[in-house]
Tab-separated table of C-alpha atoms in Angstrom:
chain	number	residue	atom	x	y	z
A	30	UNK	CA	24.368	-36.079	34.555
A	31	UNK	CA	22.916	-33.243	36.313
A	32	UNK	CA	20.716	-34.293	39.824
A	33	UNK	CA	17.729	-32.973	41.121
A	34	UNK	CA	17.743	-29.040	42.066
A	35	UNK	CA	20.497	-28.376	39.836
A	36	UNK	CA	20.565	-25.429	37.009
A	37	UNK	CA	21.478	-25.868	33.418
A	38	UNK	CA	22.583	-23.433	30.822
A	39	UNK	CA	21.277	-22.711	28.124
A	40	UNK	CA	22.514	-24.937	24.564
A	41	UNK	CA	23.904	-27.576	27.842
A	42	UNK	CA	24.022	-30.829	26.646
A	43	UNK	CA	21.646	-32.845	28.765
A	44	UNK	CA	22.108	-36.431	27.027
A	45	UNK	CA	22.912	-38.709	24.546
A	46	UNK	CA	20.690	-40.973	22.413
A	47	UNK	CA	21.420	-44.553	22.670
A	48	UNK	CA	21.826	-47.409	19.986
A	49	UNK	CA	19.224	-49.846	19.875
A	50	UNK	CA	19.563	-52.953	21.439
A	51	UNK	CA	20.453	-53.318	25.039
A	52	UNK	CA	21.383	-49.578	26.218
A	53	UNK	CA	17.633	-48.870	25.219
A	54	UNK	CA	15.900	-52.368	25.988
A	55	UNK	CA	15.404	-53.019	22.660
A	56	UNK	CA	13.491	-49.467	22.007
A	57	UNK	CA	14.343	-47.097	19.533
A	58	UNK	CA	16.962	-44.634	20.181
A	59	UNK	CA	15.104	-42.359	22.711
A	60	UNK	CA	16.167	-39.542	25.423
A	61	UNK	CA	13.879	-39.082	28.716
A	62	UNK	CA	13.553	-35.760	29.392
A	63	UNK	CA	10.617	-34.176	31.888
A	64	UNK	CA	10.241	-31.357	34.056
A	65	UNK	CA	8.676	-31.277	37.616
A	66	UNK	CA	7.806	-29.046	40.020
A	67	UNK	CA	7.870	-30.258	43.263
A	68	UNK	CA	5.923	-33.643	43.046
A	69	UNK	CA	3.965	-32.762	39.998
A	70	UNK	CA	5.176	-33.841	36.636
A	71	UNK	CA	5.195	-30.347	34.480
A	72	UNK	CA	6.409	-32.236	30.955
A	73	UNK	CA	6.457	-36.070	30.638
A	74	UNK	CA	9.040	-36.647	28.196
A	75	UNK	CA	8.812	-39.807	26.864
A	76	UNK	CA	6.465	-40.842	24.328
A	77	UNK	CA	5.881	-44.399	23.271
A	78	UNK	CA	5.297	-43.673	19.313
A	79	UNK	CA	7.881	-42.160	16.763
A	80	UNK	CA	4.690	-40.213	15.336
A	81	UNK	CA	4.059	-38.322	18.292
A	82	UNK	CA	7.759	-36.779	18.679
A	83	UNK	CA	7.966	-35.958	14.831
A	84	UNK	CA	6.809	-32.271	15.270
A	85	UNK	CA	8.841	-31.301	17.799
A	86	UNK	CA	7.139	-27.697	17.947
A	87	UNK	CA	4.730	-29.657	20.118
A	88	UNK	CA	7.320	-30.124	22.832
A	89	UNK	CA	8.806	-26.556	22.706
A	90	UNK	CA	4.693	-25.886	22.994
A	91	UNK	CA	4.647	-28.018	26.039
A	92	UNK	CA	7.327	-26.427	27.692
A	93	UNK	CA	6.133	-23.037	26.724
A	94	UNK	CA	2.513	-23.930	28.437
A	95	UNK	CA	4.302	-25.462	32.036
A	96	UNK	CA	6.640	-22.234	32.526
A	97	UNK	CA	3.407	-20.233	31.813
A	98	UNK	CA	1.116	-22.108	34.259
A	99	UNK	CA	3.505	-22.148	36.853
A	100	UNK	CA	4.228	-18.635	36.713
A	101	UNK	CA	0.261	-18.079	37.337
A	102	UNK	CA	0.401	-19.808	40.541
């Protein structure tokens, strides 16, 4: 588990998906994963809905977007 501050490399592994049940409080098998800067959240990571995970280009497209923005400031 990595803590705050700390770099990873690139194809790190950053997690593992739990079973359902109680390692996931009864959710689906999900990963967290966000990005902040500072005290601003850059990427949320978690949605609540299978649906909204199933094209993950939107994620990569979130990423893409925060790096961008945060190079502009």
């Amino acid at each position: 588990m990595r803590t705050i501050g700390e770099s990873v490399a690139k194809s790190e592994q950053l997690g593992v998906l739990g079973e359902e049940g109680q390692e996931t409080d009864g959710e689906r098998e999900h990963l967290h994963f966000a990005m902040y800067e500072g005290e601003d959240v850059r990427l949320k990571g978690y949605e609540t809905s299978k649906e909204t995970v199933e094209d993950w280009s939107l994620i990569q497209n979130s990423i893409l977007l925060s790096l961008k923005e945060s190079s502009r400031a």
